[in-house]
mmCIF file of C-alpha atoms in Angstrom:
data_model
loop_
_atom_site.group_PDB
_atom_site.id
_atom_site.type_symbol
_atom_site.label_atom_id
_atom_site.label_comp_id
_atom_site.label_asym_id
_atom_site.label_seq_id
_atom_site.Cartn_x
_atom_site.Cartn_y
_atom_site.Cartn_z
ATOM 1 C CA UNK A 49 215.306 253.382 95.887
ATOM 2 C CA UNK A 50 216.748 250.137 94.023
ATOM 3 C CA UNK A 51 215.549 247.207 96.757
ATOM 4 C CA UNK A 52 218.574 244.915 98.287
ATOM 5 C CA UNK A 53 216.770 242.164 99.255
ATOM 6 C CA UNK A 54 213.539 240.355 98.325
ATOM 7 C CA UNK A 55 211.473 237.878 99.441
ATOM 8 C CA UNK A 56 210.734 236.537 95.925
ATOM 9 C CA UNK A 57 212.231 237.814 92.893
ATOM 10 C CA UNK A 58 210.406 236.899 89.488
ATOM 11 C CA UNK A 59 212.906 237.705 86.271
ATOM 12 C CA UNK A 60 210.684 238.945 83.549
ATOM 13 C CA UNK A 61 207.657 241.359 83.265
ATOM 14 C CA UNK A 62 205.955 239.470 80.346
ATOM 15 C CA UNK A 63 202.077 238.057 81.298
ATOM 16 C CA UNK A 64 203.680 234.810 82.400
ATOM 17 C CA UNK A 65 206.031 236.601 84.886
ATOM 18 C CA UNK A 66 203.063 239.563 85.825
ATOM 19 C CA UNK A 67 200.510 236.726 86.731
ATOM 20 C CA UNK A 68 202.772 235.222 88.457
ATOM 21 C CA UNK A 69 203.859 238.123 90.686
ATOM 22 C CA UNK A 70 200.052 239.014 91.106
ATOM 23 C CA UNK A 71 199.123 235.065 92.616
ATOM 24 C CA UNK A 72 202.173 235.706 94.631
ATOM 25 C CA UNK A 73 201.368 239.126 96.163
ATOM 26 C CA UNK A 74 197.726 238.263 96.131
ATOM 27 C CA UNK A 75 198.949 235.511 98.869
ATOM 28 C CA UNK A 76 201.176 238.411 100.610
ATOM 29 C CA UNK A 77 204.527 237.774 99.524
ATOM 30 C CA UNK A 78 207.066 240.625 98.841
ATOM 31 C CA UNK A 79 207.327 240.391 95.348
ATOM 32 C CA UNK A 80 209.783 242.122 92.954
ATOM 33 C CA UNK A 81 209.954 241.962 89.582
ATOM 34 C CA UNK A 82 212.705 242.659 87.100
ATOM 35 C CA UNK A 83 212.517 242.921 83.129
ATOM 36 C CA UNK A 84 215.426 244.284 80.742
ATOM 37 C CA UNK A 85 212.516 247.412 79.478
ATOM 38 C CA UNK A 86 211.018 244.425 76.454
ATOM 39 C CA UNK A 87 214.154 244.253 73.976
ATOM 40 C CA UNK A 88 213.340 240.726 73.401
ATOM 41 C CA UNK A 89 209.609 240.693 75.254
ATOM 42 C CA UNK A 90 206.693 238.426 73.271
ATOM 43 C CA UNK A 91 203.973 239.596 75.768
ATOM 44 C CA UNK A 92 204.535 243.489 74.376
ATOM 45 C CA UNK A 93 204.473 242.327 70.319
ATOM 46 C CA UNK A 94 201.584 239.923 70.816
ATOM 47 C CA UNK A 95 198.586 240.639 69.004
ATOM 48 C CA UNK A 96 196.427 238.573 71.198
ATOM 49 C CA UNK A 97 195.478 235.228 69.595
ATOM 50 C CA UNK A 98 193.726 232.525 72.226
ATOM 51 C CA UNK A 99 195.303 229.350 70.815
ATOM 52 C CA UNK A 100 193.715 226.002 71.861
ATOM 53 C CA UNK A 101 193.378 223.422 69.355
ATOM 54 C CA UNK A 102 196.898 221.490 68.015
ATOM 55 C CA UNK A 103 199.079 223.605 65.059
ATOM 56 C CA UNK A 104 198.486 221.590 61.724
ATOM 57 C CA UNK A 105 201.780 223.030 60.283
ATOM 58 C CA UNK A 106 203.546 222.234 63.436
ATOM 59 C CA UNK A 107 202.620 218.130 63.512
ATOM 60 C CA UNK A 108 203.614 218.216 59.854
ATOM 61 C CA UNK A 109 207.462 219.990 60.619
ATOM 62 C CA UNK A 110 207.649 218.260 64.228
ATOM 63 C CA UNK A 111 206.131 214.673 64.508
ATOM 64 C CA UNK A 112 208.459 213.658 67.019
ATOM 65 C CA UNK A 113 206.802 216.651 69.660
ATOM 66 C CA UNK A 114 203.259 215.443 68.828
ATOM 67 C CA UNK A 115 202.918 213.457 72.229
ATOM 68 C CA UNK A 116 204.072 216.756 74.315
ATOM 69 C CA UNK A 117 201.390 218.313 72.531
ATOM 70 C CA UNK A 118 198.859 216.245 72.956
ATOM 71 C CA UNK A 119 199.955 215.732 76.620
ATOM 72 C CA UNK A 120 199.719 219.535 76.948
ATOM 73 C CA UNK A 121 196.533 219.789 75.438
ATOM 74 C CA UNK A 122 194.102 219.857 78.731
ATOM 75 C CA UNK A 123 196.483 223.119 79.580
ATOM 76 C CA UNK A 124 195.548 225.068 76.579
ATOM 77 C CA UNK A 125 191.611 224.650 77.099
ATOM 78 C CA UNK A 126 192.127 225.516 81.279
ATOM 79 C CA UNK A 127 194.209 228.860 80.023
ATOM 80 C CA UNK A 128 191.408 229.818 77.466
ATOM 81 C CA UNK A 129 189.104 229.676 80.618
ATOM 82 C CA UNK A 130 192.033 231.287 83.063
ATOM 83 C CA UNK A 131 191.967 234.217 80.685
ATOM 84 C CA UNK A 132 188.047 234.716 81.467
ATOM 85 C CA UNK A 133 188.085 234.434 85.160
ATOM 86 C CA UNK A 134 191.111 237.124 84.693
ATOM 87 C CA UNK A 135 188.961 239.059 83.180
ATOM 88 C CA UNK A 136 185.988 239.103 85.653
ATOM 89 C CA UNK A 137 188.693 238.958 88.457
ATOM 90 C CA UNK A 138 190.375 242.308 87.303
ATOM 91 C CA UNK A 139 187.419 243.846 86.666
ATOM 92 C CA UNK A 140 188.600 245.511 83.545
ATOM 93 C CA UNK A 141 187.623 244.329 79.718
ATOM 94 C CA UNK A 142 190.015 243.953 77.337
ATOM 95 C CA UNK A 143 188.230 242.590 74.821
ATOM 96 C CA UNK A 144 188.348 239.063 75.429
ATOM 97 C CA UNK A 145 185.455 237.136 73.291
ATOM 98 C CA UNK A 146 185.571 233.636 72.649
ATOM 99 C CA UNK A 147 184.031 233.606 69.384
ATOM 100 C CA UNK A 148 185.875 229.661 67.616
ATOM 101 C CA UNK A 149 188.674 229.555 65.649
ATOM 102 C CA UNK A 150 188.768 228.019 62.036
ATOM 103 C CA UNK A 151 191.556 226.368 60.996
ATOM 104 C CA UNK A 152 191.120 226.550 57.245
ATOM 105 C CA UNK A 153 192.355 223.967 54.296
ATOM 106 C CA UNK A 154 192.066 224.760 50.854
ATOM 107 C CA UNK A 155 192.649 221.501 49.117
ATOM 108 C CA UNK A 156 191.429 217.415 49.832
ATOM 109 C CA UNK A 157 194.179 216.530 50.994
ATOM 110 C CA UNK A 158 194.772 219.115 53.657
ATOM 111 C CA UNK A 159 190.763 218.754 54.568
ATOM 112 C CA UNK A 160 191.417 214.768 55.423
ATOM 113 C CA UNK A 161 194.447 215.855 57.647
ATOM 114 C CA UNK A 162 192.052 218.229 59.488
ATOM 115 C CA UNK A 163 189.663 215.523 59.518
ATOM 116 C CA UNK A 164 191.911 213.166 61.556
ATOM 117 C CA UNK A 165 193.466 215.506 64.208
ATOM 118 C CA UNK A 166 190.015 216.665 64.856
ATOM 119 C CA UNK A 167 189.118 213.365 65.755
ATOM 120 C CA UNK A 168 192.110 213.116 68.241
ATOM 121 C CA UNK A 169 191.331 216.228 69.553
ATOM 122 C CA UNK A 170 187.711 215.166 70.288
ATOM 123 C CA UNK A 171 188.974 211.855 72.117
ATOM 124 C CA UNK A 172 191.786 214.162 74.043
ATOM 125 C CA UNK A 173 189.027 216.544 75.320
ATOM 126 C CA UNK A 174 188.758 219.368 72.863
ATOM 127 C CA UNK A 175 185.482 220.937 71.264
ATOM 128 C CA UNK A 176 186.296 220.616 67.518
ATOM 129 C CA UNK A 177 184.553 219.326 64.584
ATOM 130 C CA UNK A 178 184.861 219.847 60.695
ATOM 131 C CA UNK A 179 183.168 222.370 58.660
ATOM 132 C CA UNK A 180 182.334 222.041 54.539
ATOM 133 C CA UNK A 181 181.899 224.449 52.393
ATOM 134 C CA UNK A 182 178.285 225.216 52.503
ATOM 135 C CA UNK A 183 178.688 225.370 56.576
ATOM 136 C CA UNK A 184 181.999 228.397 55.893
ATOM 137 C CA UNK A 185 179.544 229.995 53.843
ATOM 138 C CA UNK A 186 177.231 230.720 56.436
ATOM 139 C CA UNK A 187 178.853 231.477 59.800
ATOM 140 C CA UNK A 188 182.075 232.862 57.595
ATOM 141 C CA UNK A 189 180.866 234.367 54.510
ATOM 142 C CA UNK A 190 184.072 236.548 54.641
ATOM 143 C CA UNK A 191 186.423 233.738 53.669
ATOM 144 C CA UNK A 192 187.242 233.179 49.794
ATOM 145 C CA UNK A 193 186.602 230.454 47.829
ATOM 146 C CA UNK A 194 189.666 229.008 47.928
ATOM 147 C CA UNK A 195 188.657 227.914 51.083
ATOM 148 C CA UNK A 196 187.063 224.442 50.827
ATOM 149 C CA UNK A 197 186.108 223.498 54.746
ATOM 150 C CA UNK A 198 187.673 223.869 58.203
ATOM 151 C CA UNK A 199 188.328 222.907 61.403
ATOM 152 C CA UNK A 200 185.807 224.994 64.403
ATOM 153 C CA UNK A 201 187.362 224.629 67.405
ATOM 154 C CA UNK A 202 185.076 226.353 69.963
ATOM 155 C CA UNK A 203 187.230 227.520 72.885
ATOM 156 C CA UNK A 204 189.705 229.503 70.810
ATOM 157 C CA UNK A 205 189.576 233.467 70.534
ATOM 158 C CA UNK A 206 190.712 236.861 71.100
ATOM 159 C CA UNK A 207 191.621 239.608 73.431
ATOM 160 C CA UNK A 208 193.507 243.265 73.110
ATOM 161 C CA UNK A 209 197.029 242.519 74.776
ATOM 162 C CA UNK A 210 197.543 246.164 75.217
ATOM 163 C CA UNK A 211 194.776 246.510 77.630
ATOM 164 C CA UNK A 212 194.956 243.046 79.132
ATOM 165 C CA UNK A 213 198.892 243.673 79.699
ATOM 166 C CA UNK A 214 197.921 247.183 81.417
ATOM 167 C CA UNK A 215 195.246 245.737 83.329
ATOM 168 C CA UNK A 216 197.847 242.890 84.811
ATOM 169 C CA UNK A 217 200.733 245.148 85.344
ATOM 170 C CA UNK A 218 198.048 247.822 87.349
ATOM 171 C CA UNK A 219 196.630 245.332 89.788
ATOM 172 C CA UNK A 220 200.165 244.008 90.733
ATOM 173 C CA UNK A 221 200.713 247.409 91.853
ATOM 174 C CA UNK A 222 197.364 247.806 93.741
ATOM 175 C CA UNK A 223 199.028 244.606 95.600
ATOM 176 C CA UNK A 224 201.978 245.872 96.456
ATOM 177 C CA UNK A 225 204.426 244.370 93.949
ATOM 178 C CA UNK A 226 207.172 246.224 92.736
ATOM 179 C CA UNK A 227 208.059 246.098 89.182
ATOM 180 C CA UNK A 228 212.005 247.480 88.344
ATOM 181 C CA UNK A 229 211.773 248.222 84.779
ATOM 182 C CA UNK A 230 215.122 248.622 82.591
ATOM 183 C CA UNK A 231 216.304 246.055 85.102
ATOM 184 C CA UNK A 232 217.954 243.671 82.819
ATOM 185 C CA UNK A 233 219.264 240.088 84.903
ATOM 186 C CA UNK A 234 222.634 239.568 83.383
ATOM 187 C CA UNK A 235 223.981 236.461 86.096
ATOM 188 C CA UNK A 236 222.317 234.627 88.616
ATOM 189 C CA UNK A 237 224.594 233.156 91.367
ATOM 190 C CA UNK A 238 223.883 231.125 94.434
ATOM 191 C CA UNK A 239 224.314 232.926 97.699
ATOM 192 C CA UNK A 240 224.067 230.433 100.934
ATOM 193 C CA UNK A 241 220.532 229.706 101.012
ATOM 194 C CA UNK A 242 219.246 232.238 98.722
ATOM 195 C CA UNK A 243 220.030 234.084 95.171
ATOM 196 C CA UNK A 244 221.952 236.979 93.886
ATOM 197 C CA UNK A 245 220.596 238.783 90.949
ATOM 198 C CA UNK A 246 223.083 240.745 89.135
ATOM 199 C CA UNK A 247 221.458 243.545 87.261
ATOM 200 C CA UNK A 248 221.291 246.419 85.155
ATOM 201 C CA UNK A 249 220.755 249.173 88.492
ATOM 202 C CA UNK A 250 222.815 246.693 91.077
ATOM 203 C CA UNK A 251 222.675 243.183 92.992
ATOM 204 C CA UNK A 252 219.246 241.604 94.709
ATOM 205 C CA UNK A 253 219.510 238.680 96.672
ATOM 206 C CA UNK A 254 216.121 236.868 97.141
ATOM 207 C CA UNK A 255 215.250 234.050 99.040
ATOM 208 C CA UNK A 256 213.444 232.414 95.972
ATOM 209 C CA UNK A 257 213.389 233.150 91.996
ATOM 210 C CA UNK A 258 210.701 232.368 89.303
ATOM 211 C CA UNK A 259 212.849 232.874 85.813
ATOM 212 C CA UNK A 260 209.955 234.139 83.749
ATOM 213 C CA UNK A 261 212.634 234.659 80.620
ATOM 214 C CA UNK A 262 211.630 233.333 77.686
ATOM 215 C CA UNK A 263 213.949 232.878 74.952
ATOM 216 C CA UNK A 264 216.325 234.670 77.783
ATOM 217 C CA UNK A 265 215.829 231.792 80.585
ATOM 218 C CA UNK A 266 218.575 229.438 78.793
ATOM 219 C CA UNK A 267 221.438 231.793 78.756
ATOM 220 C CA UNK A 268 220.554 232.596 82.498
ATOM 221 C CA UNK A 269 221.222 228.532 83.828
ATOM 222 C CA UNK A 270 223.759 227.736 81.643
ATOM 223 C CA UNK A 271 226.000 229.193 84.287
ATOM 224 C CA UNK A 272 224.535 227.323 86.792
ATOM 225 C CA UNK A 273 224.950 223.879 84.724
ATOM 226 C CA UNK A 274 221.567 223.308 83.523
ATOM 227 C CA UNK A 275 220.771 223.266 79.651
ATOM 228 C CA UNK A 276 217.763 224.225 78.351
ATOM 229 C CA UNK A 277 217.187 224.839 74.938
ATOM 230 C CA UNK A 278 215.145 228.340 74.419
ATOM 231 C CA UNK A 279 215.505 230.268 71.645
ATOM 232 C CA UNK A 280 215.000 233.558 70.556
ATOM 233 C CA UNK A 281 212.110 233.482 67.321
ATOM 234 C CA UNK A 282 211.402 236.877 65.551
ATOM 235 C CA UNK A 283 208.672 236.834 63.815
ATOM 236 C CA UNK A 284 206.735 239.217 61.525
ATOM 237 C CA UNK A 285 202.868 241.614 62.381
ATOM 238 C CA UNK A 286 200.692 243.730 60.845
ATOM 239 C CA UNK A 287 197.767 245.747 61.485
ATOM 240 C CA UNK A 288 194.991 247.469 58.997
ATOM 241 C CA UNK A 289 192.815 250.503 59.207
ATOM 242 C CA UNK A 290 189.355 250.076 61.037
ATOM 243 C CA UNK A 291 186.241 248.556 58.567
ATOM 244 C CA UNK A 292 183.063 247.207 59.748
ATOM 245 C CA UNK A 293 182.785 244.375 61.108
ATOM 246 C CA UNK A 294 184.416 241.701 59.213
ATOM 247 C CA UNK A 295 186.160 238.610 60.487
ATOM 248 C CA UNK A 296 184.524 237.137 63.174
ATOM 249 C CA UNK A 297 186.509 234.250 64.332
ATOM 250 C CA UNK A 298 190.556 233.448 64.806
ATOM 251 C CA UNK A 299 191.787 232.396 60.755
ATOM 252 C CA UNK A 300 194.335 229.788 60.424
ATOM 253 C CA UNK A 301 195.744 227.742 57.932
ATOM 254 C CA UNK A 302 196.470 224.264 57.805
ATOM 255 C CA UNK A 303 199.504 224.397 55.663
ATOM 256 C CA UNK A 304 200.388 227.989 55.475
ATOM 257 C CA UNK A 305 201.993 230.694 58.043
ATOM 258 C CA UNK A 306 198.433 233.117 58.668
ATOM 259 C CA UNK A 307 196.096 234.085 61.536
ATOM 260 C CA UNK A 308 193.281 236.208 60.933
ATOM 261 C CA UNK A 309 191.137 238.134 63.534
ATOM 262 C CA UNK A 310 189.827 241.671 64.066
ATOM 263 C CA UNK A 311 189.606 244.051 66.878
ATOM 264 C CA UNK A 312 186.549 245.942 68.675
ATOM 265 C CA UNK A 313 187.437 248.649 67.167
ATOM 266 C CA UNK A 314 187.476 247.144 63.725
ATOM 267 C CA UNK A 315 191.074 246.799 62.804
ATOM 268 C CA UNK A 316 192.218 243.327 61.387
ATOM 269 C CA UNK A 317 195.490 241.887 62.652
ATOM 270 C CA UNK A 318 197.798 239.906 60.316
ATOM 271 C CA UNK A 319 200.064 237.220 61.577
ATOM 272 C CA UNK A 320 200.718 233.874 61.720
ATOM 273 C CA UNK A 321 204.363 233.245 61.763
ATOM 274 C CA UNK A 322 206.160 234.745 59.208
ATOM 275 C CA UNK A 323 209.709 235.590 59.659
ATOM 276 C CA UNK A 324 211.438 238.523 60.795
ATOM 277 C CA UNK A 325 215.229 239.212 62.217
ATOM 278 C CA UNK A 326 217.454 240.226 64.659
ATOM 279 C CA UNK A 327 219.416 243.391 64.100
ATOM 280 C CA UNK A 328 222.381 245.362 65.405
ATOM 281 C CA UNK A 329 223.967 245.196 68.499
ATOM 282 C CA UNK A 330 221.097 245.294 70.314
ATOM 283 C CA UNK A 331 219.388 242.893 68.206
ATOM 284 C CA UNK A 332 216.247 244.542 67.741
ATOM 285 C CA UNK A 333 213.467 242.520 66.169
ATOM 286 C CA UNK A 334 213.543 244.237 62.738
ATOM 287 C CA UNK A 335 210.972 243.472 59.707
ATOM 288 C CA UNK A 336 211.447 241.736 56.688
ATOM 289 C CA UNK A 337 209.989 243.247 53.762
ATOM 290 C CA UNK A 338 209.213 239.546 51.755
ATOM 291 C CA UNK A 339 207.276 238.683 55.191
ATOM 292 C CA UNK A 340 204.939 241.872 54.883
ATOM 293 C CA UNK A 341 204.587 240.993 51.417
ATOM 294 C CA UNK A 342 203.803 237.112 51.791
ATOM 295 C CA UNK A 343 202.151 238.016 54.760
ATOM 296 C CA UNK A 344 199.696 240.160 53.059
ATOM 297 C CA UNK A 345 199.085 238.070 49.832
ATOM 298 C CA UNK A 346 198.433 235.164 51.663
ATOM 299 C CA UNK A 347 195.815 237.371 53.969
ATOM 300 C CA UNK A 348 194.296 238.931 50.762
ATOM 301 C CA UNK A 349 194.093 235.246 49.586
ATOM 302 C CA UNK A 350 192.333 234.178 52.643
ATOM 303 C CA UNK A 351 190.004 237.085 52.904
ATOM 304 C CA UNK A 352 190.002 239.186 49.464
ATOM 305 C CA UNK A 353 188.174 242.045 51.013
ATOM 306 C CA UNK A 354 190.818 242.625 53.503
ATOM 307 C CA UNK A 355 193.008 243.748 50.244
ATOM 308 C CA UNK A 356 190.993 247.151 50.401
ATOM 309 C CA UNK A 357 192.507 248.165 53.298
ATOM 310 C CA UNK A 358 195.201 250.048 54.289
ATOM 311 C CA UNK A 359 198.103 248.963 56.176
ATOM 312 C CA UNK A 360 198.538 251.313 59.357
ATOM 313 C CA UNK A 361 201.222 249.579 61.094
ATOM 314 C CA UNK A 362 203.498 246.269 60.477
ATOM 315 C CA UNK A 363 206.174 244.999 63.784
ATOM 316 C CA UNK A 364 208.002 242.124 64.839
ATOM 317 C CA UNK A 365 208.331 240.657 67.998
ATOM 318 C CA UNK A 366 209.726 237.646 69.806
ATOM 319 C CA UNK A 367 208.646 234.287 70.112
ATOM 320 C CA UNK A 368 210.319 231.367 72.448
ATOM 321 C CA UNK A 369 210.748 228.054 71.006
ATOM 322 C CA UNK A 370 212.124 225.029 72.579
ATOM 323 C CA UNK A 371 210.508 221.794 72.006
ATOM 324 C CA UNK A 372 207.128 222.651 71.528
ATOM 325 C CA UNK A 373 206.131 222.192 75.712
ATOM 326 C CA UNK A 374 206.080 224.164 79.053
ATOM 327 C CA UNK A 375 209.118 224.083 81.377
ATOM 328 C CA UNK A 376 207.563 224.415 84.428
ATOM 329 C CA UNK A 377 208.365 223.545 88.120
ATOM 330 C CA UNK A 378 211.686 224.016 90.466
ATOM 331 C CA UNK A 379 214.820 223.808 88.363
ATOM 332 C CA UNK A 380 216.422 220.499 88.825
ATOM 333 C CA UNK A 381 219.749 220.621 91.546
ATOM 334 C CA UNK A 382 218.642 224.318 92.362
ATOM 335 C CA UNK A 383 216.368 224.732 95.128
ATOM 336 C CA UNK A 384 214.624 228.070 95.004
ATOM 337 C CA UNK A 385 215.224 228.736 91.419
ATOM 338 C CA UNK A 386 211.737 228.125 89.630
ATOM 339 C CA UNK A 387 210.975 228.190 85.781
ATOM 340 C CA UNK A 388 208.076 229.496 83.836
ATOM 341 C CA UNK A 389 208.078 229.326 79.929
ATOM 342 C CA UNK A 390 205.019 228.265 78.208
ATOM 343 C CA UNK A 391 204.964 226.224 75.305
ATOM 344 C CA UNK A 392 203.547 226.908 71.951
ATOM 345 C CA UNK A 393 201.166 229.801 71.615
ATOM 346 C CA UNK A 394 202.925 231.497 75.284
ATOM 347 C CA UNK A 395 200.767 234.390 75.570
ATOM 348 C CA UNK A 396 197.399 231.900 75.653
ATOM 349 C CA UNK A 397 199.015 229.931 78.391
ATOM 350 C CA UNK A 398 200.501 232.962 80.239
ATOM 351 C CA UNK A 399 198.174 233.295 83.160
ATOM 352 C CA UNK A 400 197.819 229.502 83.623
ATOM 353 C CA UNK A 401 201.234 228.851 83.220
ATOM 354 C CA UNK A 402 202.074 231.979 86.358
ATOM 355 C CA UNK A 403 199.320 230.384 88.118
ATOM 356 C CA UNK A 404 201.236 227.083 87.771
ATOM 357 C CA UNK A 405 204.629 228.540 88.713
ATOM 358 C CA UNK A 406 203.237 230.251 91.884
ATOM 359 C CA UNK A 407 201.634 227.743 93.071
ATOM 360 C CA UNK A 408 204.743 225.126 92.612
ATOM 361 C CA UNK A 409 207.044 227.613 94.176
ATOM 362 C CA UNK A 410 204.318 227.809 97.396
ATOM 363 C CA UNK A 411 204.545 224.038 97.631
ATOM 364 C CA UNK A 412 200.587 224.086 96.741
ATOM 365 C CA UNK A 413 198.776 221.825 93.797
ATOM 366 C CA UNK A 414 197.786 224.159 91.142
ATOM 367 C CA UNK A 415 195.613 221.547 89.686
ATOM 368 C CA UNK A 416 197.586 219.945 87.171
ATOM 369 C CA UNK A 417 200.688 217.492 87.753
ATOM 370 C CA UNK A 418 203.303 220.128 86.094
ATOM 371 C CA UNK A 419 206.428 217.191 86.928
ATOM 372 C CA UNK A 420 206.113 216.723 82.927
ATOM 373 C CA UNK A 421 206.984 219.566 82.140
ATOM 374 C CA UNK A 422 210.008 219.959 84.589
ATOM 375 C CA UNK A 423 213.517 221.110 83.213
ATOM 376 C CA UNK A 424 215.125 217.572 83.791
ATOM 377 C CA UNK A 425 213.906 216.354 80.358
ATOM 378 C CA UNK A 426 216.692 217.889 79.005
ATOM 379 C CA UNK A 427 219.426 216.224 81.419
ATOM 380 C CA UNK A 428 217.530 212.747 80.425
ATOM 381 C CA UNK A 429 217.840 213.773 76.477
ATOM 382 C CA UNK A 430 221.585 215.241 76.898
#
């Protein structure tokens, strides 16, 4: 039966919402998670990259947001570690492998830019180093001759998101959490000291609420008088047939849109932010042929042996963009309403952001000062 009341309601059953719910349910709270059947979900479309180092393209495109990105760097290191802890806690392997990440350069100018970034990141506590062509030939012989060097980040890696998502969901249900799929929340309103969530199956009254709705967060908050500019960004992904071990790292590019990695079963996953589109009345994430061709062409340029493989699947998912930083903590002026939206590389941050949101709701220290990530910054900007 559809519940009508709950101690805590969480909007969004992506990796952030599931992990926040798991933390709270483990502590004995009554938790209900509502989800909109993943129409715009990033979690179910994610390819499992664990990003830590700053994205070179992001720095070039949004220099005004670099200070916020640098302030967030310790969270990325902790997030990668939290994934390893979570795998151990759940007792279920999800092919987590911290094999390191390579951000490759094709020109001396790009290499020098990465070197300056590397120096700054080292001072900020990351484990990064620059590698020349000879060193790359030794540890990453699969890279094409166009690559002249790379920045190596030891904390980066990959996992299988299908296995990880299932494991967290099972763990939540095992400790008594309630998951309501096909229950898209259309509107939230205050009801005394509690909140009313109007969703597809009716209305749920909750004492406290966590909004972990990704790109949908802004639309839920706007009627409450809080402007949080989250935007749905549809992106493109590919996966090839299985092959022998080929790509041993998470591979990115200093200037172009590409991410490459290989799953344990041998399939190579190719992504990196090529655009998709939102189509039809339901705004369904839809593949663009130009992105498919461009993404695969660039992948074959960086790792030439990929050109021999067959493509077995291509799909589009939704990324959430805002200002590159997390949105965390109690919503200003809205007591009992908490926000949990990860910053850039949201899947990497997911379990940690879920834990920090649960800690904020419980009024305890989650190990990081989340005040800089309050949604109050948008009021100040306005």
